[in-house]
GROMACS .gro file of C-alpha atoms in nm:
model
  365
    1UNK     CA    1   6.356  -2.532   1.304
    2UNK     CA    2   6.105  -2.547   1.592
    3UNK     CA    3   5.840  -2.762   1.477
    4UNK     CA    4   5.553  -2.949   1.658
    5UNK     CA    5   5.541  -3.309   1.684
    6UNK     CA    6   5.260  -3.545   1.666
    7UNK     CA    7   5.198  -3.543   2.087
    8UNK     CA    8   5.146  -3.227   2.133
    9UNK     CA    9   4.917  -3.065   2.402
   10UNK     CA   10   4.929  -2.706   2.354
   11UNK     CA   11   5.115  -2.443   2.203
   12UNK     CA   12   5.410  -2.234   2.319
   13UNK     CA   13   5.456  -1.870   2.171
   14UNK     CA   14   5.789  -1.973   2.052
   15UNK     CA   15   5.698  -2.284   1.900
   16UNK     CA   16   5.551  -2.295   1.455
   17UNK     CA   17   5.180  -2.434   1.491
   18UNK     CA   18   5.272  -2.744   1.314
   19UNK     CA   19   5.496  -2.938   1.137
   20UNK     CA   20   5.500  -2.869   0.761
   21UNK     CA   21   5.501  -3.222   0.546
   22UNK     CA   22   5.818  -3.085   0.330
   23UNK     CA   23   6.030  -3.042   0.642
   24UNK     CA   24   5.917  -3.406   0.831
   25UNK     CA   25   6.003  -3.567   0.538
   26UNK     CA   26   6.324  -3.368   0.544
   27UNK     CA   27   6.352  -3.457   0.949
   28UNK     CA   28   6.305  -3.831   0.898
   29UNK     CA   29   6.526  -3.828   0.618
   30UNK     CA   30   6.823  -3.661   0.804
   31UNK     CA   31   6.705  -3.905   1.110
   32UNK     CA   32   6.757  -4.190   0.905
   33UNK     CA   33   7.093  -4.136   0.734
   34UNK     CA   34   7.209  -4.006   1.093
   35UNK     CA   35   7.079  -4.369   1.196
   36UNK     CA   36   7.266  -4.545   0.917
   37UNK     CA   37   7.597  -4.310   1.027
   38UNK     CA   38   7.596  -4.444   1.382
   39UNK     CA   39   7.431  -4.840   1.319
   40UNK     CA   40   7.675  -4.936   1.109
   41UNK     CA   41   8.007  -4.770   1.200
   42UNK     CA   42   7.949  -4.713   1.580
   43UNK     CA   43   8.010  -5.115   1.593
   44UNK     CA   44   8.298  -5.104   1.371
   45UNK     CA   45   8.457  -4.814   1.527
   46UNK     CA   46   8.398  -4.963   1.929
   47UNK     CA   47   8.561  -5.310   1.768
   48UNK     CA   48   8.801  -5.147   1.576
   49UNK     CA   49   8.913  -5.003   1.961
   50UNK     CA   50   8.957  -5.330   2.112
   51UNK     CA   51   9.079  -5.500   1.836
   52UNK     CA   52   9.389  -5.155   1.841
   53UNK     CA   53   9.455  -5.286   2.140
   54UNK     CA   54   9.206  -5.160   2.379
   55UNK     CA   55   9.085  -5.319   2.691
   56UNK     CA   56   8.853  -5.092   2.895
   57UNK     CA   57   8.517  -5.150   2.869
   58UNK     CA   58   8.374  -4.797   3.093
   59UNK     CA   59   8.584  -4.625   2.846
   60UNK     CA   60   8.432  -4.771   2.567
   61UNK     CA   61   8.109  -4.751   2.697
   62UNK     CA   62   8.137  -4.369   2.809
   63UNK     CA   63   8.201  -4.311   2.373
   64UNK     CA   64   7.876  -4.407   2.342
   65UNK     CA   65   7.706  -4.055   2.480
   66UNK     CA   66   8.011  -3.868   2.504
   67UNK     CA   67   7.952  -3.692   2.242
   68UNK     CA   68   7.628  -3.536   2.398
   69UNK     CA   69   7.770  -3.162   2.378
   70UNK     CA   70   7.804  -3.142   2.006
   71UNK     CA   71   7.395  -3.129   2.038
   72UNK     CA   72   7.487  -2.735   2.179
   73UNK     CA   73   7.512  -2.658   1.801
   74UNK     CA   74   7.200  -2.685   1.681
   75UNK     CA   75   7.079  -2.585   1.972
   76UNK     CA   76   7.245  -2.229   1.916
   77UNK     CA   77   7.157  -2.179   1.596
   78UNK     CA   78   6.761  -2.288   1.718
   79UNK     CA   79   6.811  -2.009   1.919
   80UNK     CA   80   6.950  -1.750   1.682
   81UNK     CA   81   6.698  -1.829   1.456
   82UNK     CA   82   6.429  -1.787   1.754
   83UNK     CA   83   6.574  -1.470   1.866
   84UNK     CA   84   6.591  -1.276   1.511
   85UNK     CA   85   6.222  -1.447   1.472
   86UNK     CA   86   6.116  -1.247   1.752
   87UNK     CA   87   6.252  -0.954   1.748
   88UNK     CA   88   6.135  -0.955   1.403
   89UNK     CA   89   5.803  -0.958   1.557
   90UNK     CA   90   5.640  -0.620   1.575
   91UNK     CA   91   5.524  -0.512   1.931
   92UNK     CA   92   5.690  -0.833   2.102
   93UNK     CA   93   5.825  -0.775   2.441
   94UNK     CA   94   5.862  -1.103   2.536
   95UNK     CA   95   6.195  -1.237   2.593
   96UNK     CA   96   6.348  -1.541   2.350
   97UNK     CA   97   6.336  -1.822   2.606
   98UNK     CA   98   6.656  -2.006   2.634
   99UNK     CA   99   6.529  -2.361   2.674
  100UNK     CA  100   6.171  -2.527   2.650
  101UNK     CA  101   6.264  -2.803   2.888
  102UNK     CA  102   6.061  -2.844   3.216
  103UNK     CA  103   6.153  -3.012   3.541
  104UNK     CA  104   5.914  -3.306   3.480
  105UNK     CA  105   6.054  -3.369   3.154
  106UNK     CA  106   6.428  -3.255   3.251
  107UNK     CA  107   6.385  -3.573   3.548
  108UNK     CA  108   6.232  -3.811   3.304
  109UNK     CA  109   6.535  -3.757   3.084
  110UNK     CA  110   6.791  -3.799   3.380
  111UNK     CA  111   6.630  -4.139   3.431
  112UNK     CA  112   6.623  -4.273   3.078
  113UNK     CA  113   6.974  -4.123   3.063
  114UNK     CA  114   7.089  -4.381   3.362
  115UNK     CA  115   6.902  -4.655   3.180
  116UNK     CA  116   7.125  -4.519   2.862
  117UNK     CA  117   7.445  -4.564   3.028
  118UNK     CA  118   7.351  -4.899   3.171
  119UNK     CA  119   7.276  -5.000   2.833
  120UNK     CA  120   7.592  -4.877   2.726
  121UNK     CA  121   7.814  -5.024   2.938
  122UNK     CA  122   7.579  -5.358   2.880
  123UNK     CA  123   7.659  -5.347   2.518
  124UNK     CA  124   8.038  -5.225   2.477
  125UNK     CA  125   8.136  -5.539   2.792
  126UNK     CA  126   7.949  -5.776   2.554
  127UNK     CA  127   8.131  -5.653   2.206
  128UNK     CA  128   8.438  -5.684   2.399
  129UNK     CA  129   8.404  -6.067   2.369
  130UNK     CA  130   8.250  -6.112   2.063
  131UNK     CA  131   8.309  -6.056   1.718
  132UNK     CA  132   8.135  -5.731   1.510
  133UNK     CA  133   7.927  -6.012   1.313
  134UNK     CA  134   7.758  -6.198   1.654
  135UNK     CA  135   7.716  -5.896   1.873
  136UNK     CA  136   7.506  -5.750   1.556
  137UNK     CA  137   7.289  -6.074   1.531
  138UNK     CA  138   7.198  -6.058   1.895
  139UNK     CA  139   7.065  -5.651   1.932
  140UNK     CA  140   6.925  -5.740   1.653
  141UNK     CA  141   6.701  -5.903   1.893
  142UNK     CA  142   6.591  -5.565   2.025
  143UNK     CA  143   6.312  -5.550   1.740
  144UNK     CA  144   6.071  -5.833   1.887
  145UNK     CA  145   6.178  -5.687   2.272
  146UNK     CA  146   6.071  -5.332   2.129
  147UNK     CA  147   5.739  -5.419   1.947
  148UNK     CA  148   5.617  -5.653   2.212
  149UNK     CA  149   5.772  -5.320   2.497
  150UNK     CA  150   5.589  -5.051   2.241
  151UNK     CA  151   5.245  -5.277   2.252
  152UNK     CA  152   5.251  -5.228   2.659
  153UNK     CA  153   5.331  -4.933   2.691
  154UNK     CA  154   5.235  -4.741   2.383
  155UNK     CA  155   4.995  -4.911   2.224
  156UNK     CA  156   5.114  -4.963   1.936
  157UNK     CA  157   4.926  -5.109   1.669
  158UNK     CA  158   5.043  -5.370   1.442
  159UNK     CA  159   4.948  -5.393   1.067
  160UNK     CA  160   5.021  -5.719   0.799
  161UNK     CA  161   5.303  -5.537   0.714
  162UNK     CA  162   5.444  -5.450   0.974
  163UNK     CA  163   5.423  -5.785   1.152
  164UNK     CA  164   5.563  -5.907   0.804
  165UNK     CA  165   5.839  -5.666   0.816
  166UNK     CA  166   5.934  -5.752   1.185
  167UNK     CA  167   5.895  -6.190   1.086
  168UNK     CA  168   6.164  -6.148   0.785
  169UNK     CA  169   6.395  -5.929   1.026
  170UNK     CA  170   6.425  -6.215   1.291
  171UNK     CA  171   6.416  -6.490   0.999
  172UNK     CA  172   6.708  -6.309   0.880
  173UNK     CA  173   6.882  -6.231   1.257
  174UNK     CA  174   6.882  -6.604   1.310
  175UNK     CA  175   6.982  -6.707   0.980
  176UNK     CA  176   7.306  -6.516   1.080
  177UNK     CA  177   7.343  -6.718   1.372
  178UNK     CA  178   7.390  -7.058   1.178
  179UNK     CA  179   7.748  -6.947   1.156
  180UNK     CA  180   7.825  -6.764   1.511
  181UNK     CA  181   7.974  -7.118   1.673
  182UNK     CA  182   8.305  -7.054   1.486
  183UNK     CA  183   8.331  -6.692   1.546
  184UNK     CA  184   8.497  -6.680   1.906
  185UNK     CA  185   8.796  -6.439   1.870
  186UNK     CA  186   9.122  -6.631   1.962
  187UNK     CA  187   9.233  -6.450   2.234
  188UNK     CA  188   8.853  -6.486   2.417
  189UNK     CA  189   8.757  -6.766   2.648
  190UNK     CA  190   8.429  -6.987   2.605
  191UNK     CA  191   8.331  -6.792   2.924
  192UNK     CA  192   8.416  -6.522   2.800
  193UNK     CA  193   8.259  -6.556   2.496
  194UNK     CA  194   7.934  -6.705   2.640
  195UNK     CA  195   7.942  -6.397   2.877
  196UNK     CA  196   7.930  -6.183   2.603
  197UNK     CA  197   7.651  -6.320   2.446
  198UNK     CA  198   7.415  -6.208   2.812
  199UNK     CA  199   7.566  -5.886   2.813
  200UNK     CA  200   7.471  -5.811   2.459
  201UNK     CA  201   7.135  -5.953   2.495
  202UNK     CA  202   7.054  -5.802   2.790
  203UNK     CA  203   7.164  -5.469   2.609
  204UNK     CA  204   6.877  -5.563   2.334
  205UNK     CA  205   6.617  -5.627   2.558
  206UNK     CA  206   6.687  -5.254   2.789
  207UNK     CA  207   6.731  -5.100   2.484
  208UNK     CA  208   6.423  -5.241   2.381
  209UNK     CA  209   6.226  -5.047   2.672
  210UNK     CA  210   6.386  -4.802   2.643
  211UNK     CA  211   6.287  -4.679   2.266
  212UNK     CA  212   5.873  -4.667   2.412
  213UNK     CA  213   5.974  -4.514   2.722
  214UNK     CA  214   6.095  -4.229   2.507
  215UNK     CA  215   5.802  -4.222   2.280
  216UNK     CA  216   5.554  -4.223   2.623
  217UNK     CA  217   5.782  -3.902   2.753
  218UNK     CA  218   5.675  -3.774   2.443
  219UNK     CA  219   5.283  -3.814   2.462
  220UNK     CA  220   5.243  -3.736   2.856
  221UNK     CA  221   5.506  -3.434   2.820
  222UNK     CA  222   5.187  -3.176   2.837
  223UNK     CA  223   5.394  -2.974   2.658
  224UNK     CA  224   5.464  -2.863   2.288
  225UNK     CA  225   5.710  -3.140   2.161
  226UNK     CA  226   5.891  -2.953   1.939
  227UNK     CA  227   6.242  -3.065   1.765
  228UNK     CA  228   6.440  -2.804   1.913
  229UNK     CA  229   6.268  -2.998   2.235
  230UNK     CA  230   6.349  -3.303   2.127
  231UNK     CA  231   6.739  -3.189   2.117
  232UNK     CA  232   6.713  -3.056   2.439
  233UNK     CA  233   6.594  -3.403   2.601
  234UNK     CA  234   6.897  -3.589   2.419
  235UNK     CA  235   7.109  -3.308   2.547
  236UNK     CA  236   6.976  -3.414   2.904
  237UNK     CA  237   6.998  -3.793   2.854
  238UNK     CA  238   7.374  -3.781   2.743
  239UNK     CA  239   7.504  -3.601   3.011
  240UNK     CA  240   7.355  -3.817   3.259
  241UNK     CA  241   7.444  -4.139   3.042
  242UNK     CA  242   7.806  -4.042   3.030
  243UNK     CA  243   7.823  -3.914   3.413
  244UNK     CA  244   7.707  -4.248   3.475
  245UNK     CA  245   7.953  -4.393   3.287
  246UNK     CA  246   8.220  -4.159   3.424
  247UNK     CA  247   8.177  -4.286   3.752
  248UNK     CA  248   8.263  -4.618   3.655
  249UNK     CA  249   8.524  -4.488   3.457
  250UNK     CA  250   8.672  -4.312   3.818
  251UNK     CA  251   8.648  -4.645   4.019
  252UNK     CA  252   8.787  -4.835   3.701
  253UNK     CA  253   9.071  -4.587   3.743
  254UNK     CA  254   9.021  -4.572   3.338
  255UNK     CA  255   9.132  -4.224   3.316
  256UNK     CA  256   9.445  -4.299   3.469
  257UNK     CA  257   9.537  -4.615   3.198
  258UNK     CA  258   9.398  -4.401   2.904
  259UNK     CA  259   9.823  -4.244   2.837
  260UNK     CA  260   9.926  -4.547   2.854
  261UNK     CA  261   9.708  -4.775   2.649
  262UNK     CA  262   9.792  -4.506   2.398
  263UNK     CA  263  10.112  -4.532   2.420
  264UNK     CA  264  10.113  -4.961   2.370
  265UNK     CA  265   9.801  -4.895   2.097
  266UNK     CA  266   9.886  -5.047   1.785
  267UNK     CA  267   9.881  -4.779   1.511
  268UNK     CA  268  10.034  -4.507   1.745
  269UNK     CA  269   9.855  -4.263   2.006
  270UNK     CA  270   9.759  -4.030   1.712
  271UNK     CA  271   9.526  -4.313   1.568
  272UNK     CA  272   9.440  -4.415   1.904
  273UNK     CA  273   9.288  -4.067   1.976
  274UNK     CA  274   9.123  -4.047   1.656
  275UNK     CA  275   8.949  -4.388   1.740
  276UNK     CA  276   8.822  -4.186   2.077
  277UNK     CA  277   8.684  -3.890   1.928
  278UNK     CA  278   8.495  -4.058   1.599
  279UNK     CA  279   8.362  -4.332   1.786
  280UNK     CA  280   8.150  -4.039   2.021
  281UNK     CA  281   8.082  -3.843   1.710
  282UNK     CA  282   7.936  -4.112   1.515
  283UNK     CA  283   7.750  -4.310   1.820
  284UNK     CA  284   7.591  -3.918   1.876
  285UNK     CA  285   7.463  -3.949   1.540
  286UNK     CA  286   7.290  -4.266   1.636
  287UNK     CA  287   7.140  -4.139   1.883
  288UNK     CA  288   7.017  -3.805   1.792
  289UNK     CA  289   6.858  -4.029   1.472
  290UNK     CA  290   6.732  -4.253   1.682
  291UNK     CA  291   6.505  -3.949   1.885
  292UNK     CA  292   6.449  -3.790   1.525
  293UNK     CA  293   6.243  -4.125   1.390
  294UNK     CA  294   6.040  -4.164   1.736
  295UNK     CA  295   5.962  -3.807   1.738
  296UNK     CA  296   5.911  -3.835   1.328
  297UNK     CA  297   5.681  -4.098   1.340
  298UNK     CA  298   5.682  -4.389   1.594
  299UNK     CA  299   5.900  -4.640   1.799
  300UNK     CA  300   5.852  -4.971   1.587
  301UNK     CA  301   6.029  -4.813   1.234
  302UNK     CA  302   6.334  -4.661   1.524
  303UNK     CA  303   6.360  -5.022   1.545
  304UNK     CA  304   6.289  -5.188   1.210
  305UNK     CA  305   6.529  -4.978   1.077
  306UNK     CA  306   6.828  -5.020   1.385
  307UNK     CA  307   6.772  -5.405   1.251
  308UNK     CA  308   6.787  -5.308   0.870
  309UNK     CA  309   7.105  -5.140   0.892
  310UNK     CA  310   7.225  -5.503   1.083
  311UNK     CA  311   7.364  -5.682   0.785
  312UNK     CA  312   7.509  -5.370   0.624
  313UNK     CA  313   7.747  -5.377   0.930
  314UNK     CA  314   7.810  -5.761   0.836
  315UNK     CA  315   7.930  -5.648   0.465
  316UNK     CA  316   8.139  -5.376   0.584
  317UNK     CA  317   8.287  -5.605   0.847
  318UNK     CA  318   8.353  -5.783   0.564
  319UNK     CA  319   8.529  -5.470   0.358
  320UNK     CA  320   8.714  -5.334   0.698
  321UNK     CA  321   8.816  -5.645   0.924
  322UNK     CA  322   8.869  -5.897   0.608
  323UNK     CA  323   8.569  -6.144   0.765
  324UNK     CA  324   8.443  -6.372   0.578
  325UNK     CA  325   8.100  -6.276   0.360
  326UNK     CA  326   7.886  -6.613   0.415
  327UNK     CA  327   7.535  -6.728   0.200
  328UNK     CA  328   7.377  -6.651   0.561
  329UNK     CA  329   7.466  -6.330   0.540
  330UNK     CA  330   7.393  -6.259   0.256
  331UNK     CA  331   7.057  -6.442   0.295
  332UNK     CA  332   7.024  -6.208   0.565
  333UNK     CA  333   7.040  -5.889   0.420
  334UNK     CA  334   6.822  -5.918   0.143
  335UNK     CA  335   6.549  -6.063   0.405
  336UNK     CA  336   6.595  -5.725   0.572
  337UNK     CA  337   6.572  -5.531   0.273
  338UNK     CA  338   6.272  -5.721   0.224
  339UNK     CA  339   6.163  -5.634   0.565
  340UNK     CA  340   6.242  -5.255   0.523
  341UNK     CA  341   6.018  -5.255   0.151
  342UNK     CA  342   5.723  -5.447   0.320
  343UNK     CA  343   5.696  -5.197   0.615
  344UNK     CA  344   5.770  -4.879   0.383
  345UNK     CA  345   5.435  -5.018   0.161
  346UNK     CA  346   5.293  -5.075   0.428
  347UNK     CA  347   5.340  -4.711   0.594
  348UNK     CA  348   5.237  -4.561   0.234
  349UNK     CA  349   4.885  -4.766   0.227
  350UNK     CA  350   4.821  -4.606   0.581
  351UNK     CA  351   4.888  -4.261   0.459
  352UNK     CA  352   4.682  -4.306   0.118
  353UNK     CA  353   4.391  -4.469   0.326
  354UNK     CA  354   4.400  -4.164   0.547
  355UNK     CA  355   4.406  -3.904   0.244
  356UNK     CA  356   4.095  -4.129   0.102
  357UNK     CA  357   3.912  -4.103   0.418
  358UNK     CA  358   3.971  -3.711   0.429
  359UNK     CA  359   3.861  -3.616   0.067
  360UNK     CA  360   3.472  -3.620   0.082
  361UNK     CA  361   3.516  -3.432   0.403
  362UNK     CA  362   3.736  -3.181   0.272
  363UNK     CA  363   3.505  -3.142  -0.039
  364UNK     CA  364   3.176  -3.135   0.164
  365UNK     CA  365   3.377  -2.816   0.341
   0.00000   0.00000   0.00000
């Protein structure tokens, strides 16, 4: 499964040559359902914490990356598959290496990792305040942060489409805000509330910067960028996302409170602990999609597609929490569905354009 992504400088003997087209499609489509896993139930699951009776926001902020060492198993079975590769090999007496990951890269990761778990904690304090339905409509905001963040630092060019496809998305995010006045939970103040609504935006615009920042790692690696690669950088960028958020966790004295908000959790601690585990599981798959699409093909769809998945959360917020399923959202979602078709087109003109513009060279060969 070591494959060679689109910024690569050289070669590494471990490493295939490059990326077949079968398995990136197969990549970006496992990216994207992992995406859709994590988009639209890591919300429901953090909210359906606080709303069991939860109350600590460095916990809830830690579930975010905690689940950072389930990336060991692919990571094994990379290696097994490496290691029978080369010993496969006939006259190899080169040693399966363990990990691809440099210092330069392993430092850049550390950093974006502390950015991670600032983001985290920005997010999971706002959603504390808010309902599933507003904190949704504001990262939804992240879109125009990340394709005006990707045209700095990345370059990234814009098509009609794509500027189309990002227009409807923020139509539709502030269509959904006609009806986020009324939405302020009972048991939240209007500071509270209007608190909130920074800490969740201010989540959208670092998360924002940080999607690029990845993609830039990527292209100034000078390195093969390889998925197993790719896996190990997550791998990196949890651990240092969660120790951050461990150490608030420490002074919080969260650890600590964590028996005992059990204990007074409605449902029972069994459900309580269940909550815990499936909110890191699922919030992993978010982010190991998340690095899959970037890697797959570029920042802007990581985000078109973290805004798609925006008023699915609304209808199953609907389904799970009993809210109520306004026009505006529904108004919403088919704007983003919209949104999704026009950049998909959009993507597919590219890629026939490029397969026209190869042909007469490929028959002159």
């Amino acid at each position: 499964m070591d494959v060679e992504g689109q910024n690569s400088n050289h070669q590494n003997q471990d490493a295939t040559p490059l990326m077949s087209k079968g398995l990136r499609r197969v990549l970006i489509v496992l990216s994207c359902v992992l995406m859709a896993l994590g988009n639209t139930g890591g919300p429901l699951l953090l909210r359906l914490y606080y709303r069991s009776g939860g109350k600590r926001q460095w916990l809830s902020s830690w579930l975010l990356t905690g689940g950072w060492p389930l990336i060991f198993l692919p990571l094994l079975i990379t290696y097994l598959h490496r290691r029978r590769r080369c010993q496969l090999r006939p006259g190899n007496r080169h040693p399966t290496k363990l990990f691809f990951i440099t210092l330069r890269l392993f430092l850049a990761c550390a950093f974006l990792g502390l950015l991670t778990g600032l983001d985290d904690f920005l997010y999971a304090y706002g959603l504390s305040f808010l309902p599933v339905s507003t904190s949704s409509l504001l990262i939804s905001t992240q879109l125009a942060f990340t394709a005006f963040f990707a045209f700095l630092i990345v370059k990234q060019k814009f098509t009609p489409y794509s500027i189309n496809s990002v227009a409807l998305l923020t139509v539709g995010a502030a269509i959904l805000g006609l009806h986020a006045s009324s939405d302020r939970p009972d048991n939240v103040t209007k500071s509270e509330y209007y608190m909130g609504f920074i800490l969740t935006l201010g989540a959208a615009v670092l998360f924002a910067l940080i999607l690029p920042l990845v993609e830039l790692m990527y292209a100034k690696s000078k390195q093969a960028i390889t998925y197993t690669l790719v896996m190990e950088m997550q791998l990196v960028m949890g651990f240092f996302a969660t120790a951050f958020c461990t150490v608030g966790m420490l002074a919080n004295q969260d650890f600590q409170a964590i028996p005992r908000e059990a204990r007074h959790s409605d449902g029972g601690e069994s459900r309580y602990y269940v909550i815990l585990v499936w909110n890191a599981v699922v919030w992993q798959s978010f982010s190991l999609g998340t690095v899959g699409i970037i890697f797959c093909v570029n920042t802007l769809l990581a985000a078109v597609l973290i805004s798609v998945f925006i008023p699915v959360t609304e209808v199953l917020a609907v389904v799970f929490f009993k809210e109520n399923f306004s026009s505006e959202k529904g108004v919403a979602l088919a704007l983003s569905l919209w949104g999704l078709a026009s950049y998909s087109y959009g993507e597919y003109r590219q890629e026939k354009a490029k397969k026209d513009k190869a042909a007469p060279s490929d028959q002159v060969a």
